[in-house]
Short mmCIF file of C-alpha atoms in Angstrom, two decimals:
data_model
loop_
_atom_site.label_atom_id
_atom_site.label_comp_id
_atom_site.label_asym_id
_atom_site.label_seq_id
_atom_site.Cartn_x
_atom_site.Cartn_y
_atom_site.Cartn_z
CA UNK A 1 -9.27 -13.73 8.07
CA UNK A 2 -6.44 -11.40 8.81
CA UNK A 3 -5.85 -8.09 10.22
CA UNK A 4 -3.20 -5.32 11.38
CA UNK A 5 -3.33 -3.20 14.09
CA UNK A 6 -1.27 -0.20 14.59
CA UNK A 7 -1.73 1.32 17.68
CA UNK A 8 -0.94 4.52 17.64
CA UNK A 9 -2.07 6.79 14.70
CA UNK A 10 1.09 9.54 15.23
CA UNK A 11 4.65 8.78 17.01
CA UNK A 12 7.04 11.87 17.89
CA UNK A 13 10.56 11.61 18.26
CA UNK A 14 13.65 13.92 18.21
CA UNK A 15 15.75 13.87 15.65
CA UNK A 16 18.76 11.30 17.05
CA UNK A 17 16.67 9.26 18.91
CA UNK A 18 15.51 5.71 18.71
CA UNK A 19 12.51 5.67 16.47
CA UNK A 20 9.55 2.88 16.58
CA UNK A 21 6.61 2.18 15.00
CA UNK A 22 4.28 -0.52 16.83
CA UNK A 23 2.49 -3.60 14.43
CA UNK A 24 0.60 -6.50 15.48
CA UNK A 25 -1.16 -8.94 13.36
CA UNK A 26 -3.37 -11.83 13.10
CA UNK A 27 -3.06 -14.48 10.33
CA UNK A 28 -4.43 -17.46 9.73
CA UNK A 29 -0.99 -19.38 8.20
CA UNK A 30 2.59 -18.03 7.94
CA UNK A 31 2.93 -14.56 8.39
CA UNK A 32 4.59 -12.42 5.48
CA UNK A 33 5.01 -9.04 6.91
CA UNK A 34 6.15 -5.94 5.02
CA UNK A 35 6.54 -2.35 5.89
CA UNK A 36 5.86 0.48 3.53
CA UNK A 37 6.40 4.32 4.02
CA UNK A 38 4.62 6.65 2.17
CA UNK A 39 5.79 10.53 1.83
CA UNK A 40 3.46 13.25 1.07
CA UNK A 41 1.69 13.14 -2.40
CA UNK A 42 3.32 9.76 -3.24
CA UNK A 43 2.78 6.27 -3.72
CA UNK A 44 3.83 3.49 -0.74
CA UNK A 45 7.35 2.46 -0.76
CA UNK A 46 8.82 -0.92 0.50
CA UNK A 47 11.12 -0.86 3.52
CA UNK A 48 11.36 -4.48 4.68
CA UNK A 49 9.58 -7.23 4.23
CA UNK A 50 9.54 -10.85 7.28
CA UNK A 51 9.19 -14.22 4.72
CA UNK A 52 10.88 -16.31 7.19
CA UNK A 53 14.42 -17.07 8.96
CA UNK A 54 15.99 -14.71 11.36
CA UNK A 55 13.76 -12.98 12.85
CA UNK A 56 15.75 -9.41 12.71
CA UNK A 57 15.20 -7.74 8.88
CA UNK A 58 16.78 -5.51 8.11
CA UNK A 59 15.89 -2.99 5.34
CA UNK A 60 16.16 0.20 3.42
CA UNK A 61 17.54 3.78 5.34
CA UNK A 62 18.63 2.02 7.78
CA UNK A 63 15.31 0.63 9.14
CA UNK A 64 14.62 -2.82 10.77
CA UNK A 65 12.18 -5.03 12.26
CA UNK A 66 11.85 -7.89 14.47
CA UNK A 67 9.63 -10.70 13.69
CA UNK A 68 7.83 -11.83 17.49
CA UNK A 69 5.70 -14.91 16.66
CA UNK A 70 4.30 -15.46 20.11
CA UNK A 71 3.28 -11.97 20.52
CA UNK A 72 2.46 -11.51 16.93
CA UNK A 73 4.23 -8.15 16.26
CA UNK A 74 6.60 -6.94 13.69
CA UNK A 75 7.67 -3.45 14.99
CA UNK A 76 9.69 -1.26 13.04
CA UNK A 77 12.47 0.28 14.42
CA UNK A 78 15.40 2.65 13.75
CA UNK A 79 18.49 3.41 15.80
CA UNK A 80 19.11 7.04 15.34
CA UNK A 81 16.03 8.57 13.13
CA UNK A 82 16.33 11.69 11.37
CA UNK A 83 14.37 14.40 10.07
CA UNK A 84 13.72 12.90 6.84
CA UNK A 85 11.95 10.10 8.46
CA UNK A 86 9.12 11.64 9.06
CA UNK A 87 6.28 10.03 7.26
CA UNK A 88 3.64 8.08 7.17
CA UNK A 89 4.27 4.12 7.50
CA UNK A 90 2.27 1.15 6.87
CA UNK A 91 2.39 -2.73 7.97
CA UNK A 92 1.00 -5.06 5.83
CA UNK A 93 0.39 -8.98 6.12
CA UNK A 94 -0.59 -11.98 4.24
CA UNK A 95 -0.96 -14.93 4.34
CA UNK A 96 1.98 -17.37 2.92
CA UNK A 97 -0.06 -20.13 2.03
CA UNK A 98 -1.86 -18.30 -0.06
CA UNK A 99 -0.33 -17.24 -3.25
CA UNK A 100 -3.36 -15.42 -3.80
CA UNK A 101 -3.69 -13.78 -0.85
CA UNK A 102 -4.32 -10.20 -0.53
CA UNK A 103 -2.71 -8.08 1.89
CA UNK A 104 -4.53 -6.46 5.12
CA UNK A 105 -2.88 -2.98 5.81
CA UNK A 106 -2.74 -1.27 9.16
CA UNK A 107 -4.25 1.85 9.37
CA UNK A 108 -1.03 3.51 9.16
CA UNK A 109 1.22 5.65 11.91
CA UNK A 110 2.23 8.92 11.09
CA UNK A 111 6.09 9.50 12.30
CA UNK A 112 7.24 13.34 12.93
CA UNK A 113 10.64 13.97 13.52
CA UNK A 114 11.45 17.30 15.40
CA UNK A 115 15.38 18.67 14.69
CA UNK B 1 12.98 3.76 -10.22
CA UNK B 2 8.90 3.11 -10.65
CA UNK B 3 7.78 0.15 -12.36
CA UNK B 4 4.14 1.10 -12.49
CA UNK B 5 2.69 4.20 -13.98
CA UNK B 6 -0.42 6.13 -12.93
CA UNK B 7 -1.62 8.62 -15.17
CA UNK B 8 -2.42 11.54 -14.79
CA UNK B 9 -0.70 12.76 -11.02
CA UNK B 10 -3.19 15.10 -10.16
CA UNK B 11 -6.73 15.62 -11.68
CA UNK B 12 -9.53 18.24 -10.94
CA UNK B 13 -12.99 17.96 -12.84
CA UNK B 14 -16.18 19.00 -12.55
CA UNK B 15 -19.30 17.08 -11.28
CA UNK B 16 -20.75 14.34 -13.58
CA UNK B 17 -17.79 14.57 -15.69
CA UNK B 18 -16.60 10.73 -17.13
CA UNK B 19 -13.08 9.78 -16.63
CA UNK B 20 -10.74 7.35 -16.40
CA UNK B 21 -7.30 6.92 -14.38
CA UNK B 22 -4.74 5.04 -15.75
CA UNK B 23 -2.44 2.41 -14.51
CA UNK B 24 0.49 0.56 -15.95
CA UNK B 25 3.48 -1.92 -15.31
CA UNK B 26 6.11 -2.97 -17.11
CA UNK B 27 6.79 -6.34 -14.40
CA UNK B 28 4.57 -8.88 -16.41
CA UNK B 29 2.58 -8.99 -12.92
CA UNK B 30 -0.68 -11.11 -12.93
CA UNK B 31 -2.42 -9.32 -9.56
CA UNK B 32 -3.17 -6.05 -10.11
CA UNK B 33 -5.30 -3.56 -6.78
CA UNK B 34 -6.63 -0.34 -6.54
CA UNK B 35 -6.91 1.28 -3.11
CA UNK B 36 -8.59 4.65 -2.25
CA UNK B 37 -6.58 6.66 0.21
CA UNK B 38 -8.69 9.55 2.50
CA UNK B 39 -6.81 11.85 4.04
CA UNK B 40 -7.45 10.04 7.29
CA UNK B 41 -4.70 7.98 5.90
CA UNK B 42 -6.33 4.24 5.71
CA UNK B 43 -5.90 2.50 2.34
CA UNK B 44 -9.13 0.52 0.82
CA UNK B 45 -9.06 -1.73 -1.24
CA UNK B 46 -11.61 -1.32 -4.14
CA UNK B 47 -10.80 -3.66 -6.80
CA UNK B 48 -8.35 -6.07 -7.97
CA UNK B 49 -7.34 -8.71 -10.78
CA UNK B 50 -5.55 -11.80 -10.76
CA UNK B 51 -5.11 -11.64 -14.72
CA UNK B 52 -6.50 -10.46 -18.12
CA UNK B 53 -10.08 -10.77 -18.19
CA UNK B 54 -10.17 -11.09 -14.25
CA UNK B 55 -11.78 -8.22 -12.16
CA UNK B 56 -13.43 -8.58 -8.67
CA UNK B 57 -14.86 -5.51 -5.77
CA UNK B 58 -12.48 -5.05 -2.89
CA UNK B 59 -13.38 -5.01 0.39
CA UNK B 60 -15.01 -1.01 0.55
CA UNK B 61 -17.84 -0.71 -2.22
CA UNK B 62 -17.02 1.85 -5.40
CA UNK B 63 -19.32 3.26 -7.96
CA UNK B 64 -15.82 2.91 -10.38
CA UNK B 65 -15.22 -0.06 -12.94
CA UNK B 66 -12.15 -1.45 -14.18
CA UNK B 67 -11.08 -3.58 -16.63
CA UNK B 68 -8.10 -6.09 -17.34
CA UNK B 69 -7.87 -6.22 -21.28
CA UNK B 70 -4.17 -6.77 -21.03
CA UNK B 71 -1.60 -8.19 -18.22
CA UNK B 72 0.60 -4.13 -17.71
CA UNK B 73 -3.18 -2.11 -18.07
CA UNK B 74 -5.24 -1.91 -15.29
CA UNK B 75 -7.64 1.26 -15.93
CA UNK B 76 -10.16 2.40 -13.16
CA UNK B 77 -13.11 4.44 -15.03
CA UNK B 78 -15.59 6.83 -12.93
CA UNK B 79 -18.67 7.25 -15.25
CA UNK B 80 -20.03 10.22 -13.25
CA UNK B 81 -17.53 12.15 -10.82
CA UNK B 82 -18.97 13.14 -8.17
CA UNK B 83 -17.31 15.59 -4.77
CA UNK B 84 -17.34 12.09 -2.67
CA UNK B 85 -15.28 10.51 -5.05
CA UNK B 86 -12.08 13.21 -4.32
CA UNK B 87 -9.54 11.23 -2.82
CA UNK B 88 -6.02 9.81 -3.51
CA UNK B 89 -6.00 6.46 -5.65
CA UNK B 90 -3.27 4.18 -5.72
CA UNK B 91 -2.81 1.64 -8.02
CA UNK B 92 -0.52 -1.71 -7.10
CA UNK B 93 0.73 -4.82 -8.61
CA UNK B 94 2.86 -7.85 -7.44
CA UNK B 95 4.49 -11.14 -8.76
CA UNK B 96 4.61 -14.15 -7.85
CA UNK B 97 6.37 -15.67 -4.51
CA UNK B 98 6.69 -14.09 -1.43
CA UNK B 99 7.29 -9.93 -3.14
CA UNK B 100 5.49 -7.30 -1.49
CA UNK B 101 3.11 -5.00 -3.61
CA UNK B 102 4.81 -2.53 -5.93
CA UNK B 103 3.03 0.77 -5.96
CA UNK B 104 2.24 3.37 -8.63
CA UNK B 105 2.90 7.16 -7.16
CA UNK B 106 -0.99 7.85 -7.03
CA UNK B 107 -3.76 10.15 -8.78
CA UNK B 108 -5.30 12.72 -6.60
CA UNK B 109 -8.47 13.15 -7.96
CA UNK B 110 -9.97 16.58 -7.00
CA UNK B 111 -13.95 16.45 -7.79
CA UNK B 112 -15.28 20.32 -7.94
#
């Protein structure tokens, strides 16, 4: 079994200010994580996704994550966020063992962005 | 640029209407999903398909059907619309290896 948590269903930030976005997960083999964002009236877009090696990804608009394997948490984070941040964001993980697997989505955290 | 179509964007129809939501890649993927999205933002999974001919119920139960007739086509039919069935539906597919899920840009189905 696996599962995603995101703990907090909205984060607010000023615009300029460090941005993240809280995931932990449980799997039963390796861990692939992946973030997605999803803008209104749209389908979910990939960020960055955790496979293995260093544990700091780094992704799309200028986005990254940081793999923690003893506390089981892939956070997303963002130096400086902006305005057109603000969205809704998913983590996702399966299991790497299973090239079959499905992925387990977190309930998603919405992120608003204030100028 | 999107690799995976879902037709038609939006929809509204009436009650007990049939219809049927389209879905289609270009990537020569094998696993295909569906997910339902509520505007209290949490995707569920209602069906998927590991290949032509292959079609299993996700993990929240649907009164839709699909089929897998061919690897890109992944239709999801609702034989009887019904107000409970408005929602967003997103349609996903992914390769082999260690990819991520590509998404479609959604339906939203609007049941009147």
């Amino acid at each position: 079994a696996q599962s995603v948590a995101q703990p907090e269903d909205q984060v607010n930030v000023a615009e300029g200010n460090p941005l993240t976005v809280k995931c932990t997960y449980s799997v039963s083999g390796n861990p692939y994580l992946f973030w997605y964002v999803q803008y209104p009236n749209r389908g979910l877009q990939f960020l960055l996704k955790y496979i293995t090696g260093d544990n700091l990804v780094k992704g799309s608009y200028g986005f990254e994550a940081e793999f923690n394997k003893s506390q089981t948490s892939f956070h997303l984070k963002k130096p400086s966020a902006l305005v057109s941040d603000s969205a809704l964001y998913f983590c996702a993980v399966r299991d790497g063992g299973d090239s079959w697997g499905k992925f387990q989505f977190g309930a998603g955290t919405q992120v608003v962005v204030t100028p | 640029e999107a690799d995976i179509y879902q037709i038609p964007r939006y929809l509204v129809i009436g009650t007990g209407k049939k219809i049927t939501l389209e879905c289609s890649q270009t990537m020569g993927h094998d696993k295909m999903y569906w997910y339902q999205q509520d505007p209290g933002m949490e995707l569920h999974l209602i069906h998927y398909s590991y290949g032509v001919n292959s079609t299993e119920k996700g993990d929240l139960s649907s009164e839709s059907t699909v089929s897998r007739i061919r690897t890109e086509h992944f239709p999801l039919t609702l034989e009887s619309a019904r107000p409970s069935h408005t929602s967003q539906y997103l349609c996903a597919s992914r390769g082999q290896g260690p990819y991520g899920y590509t998404f479609g840009s959604g339906t939203r189905l609007t049941v009147v």
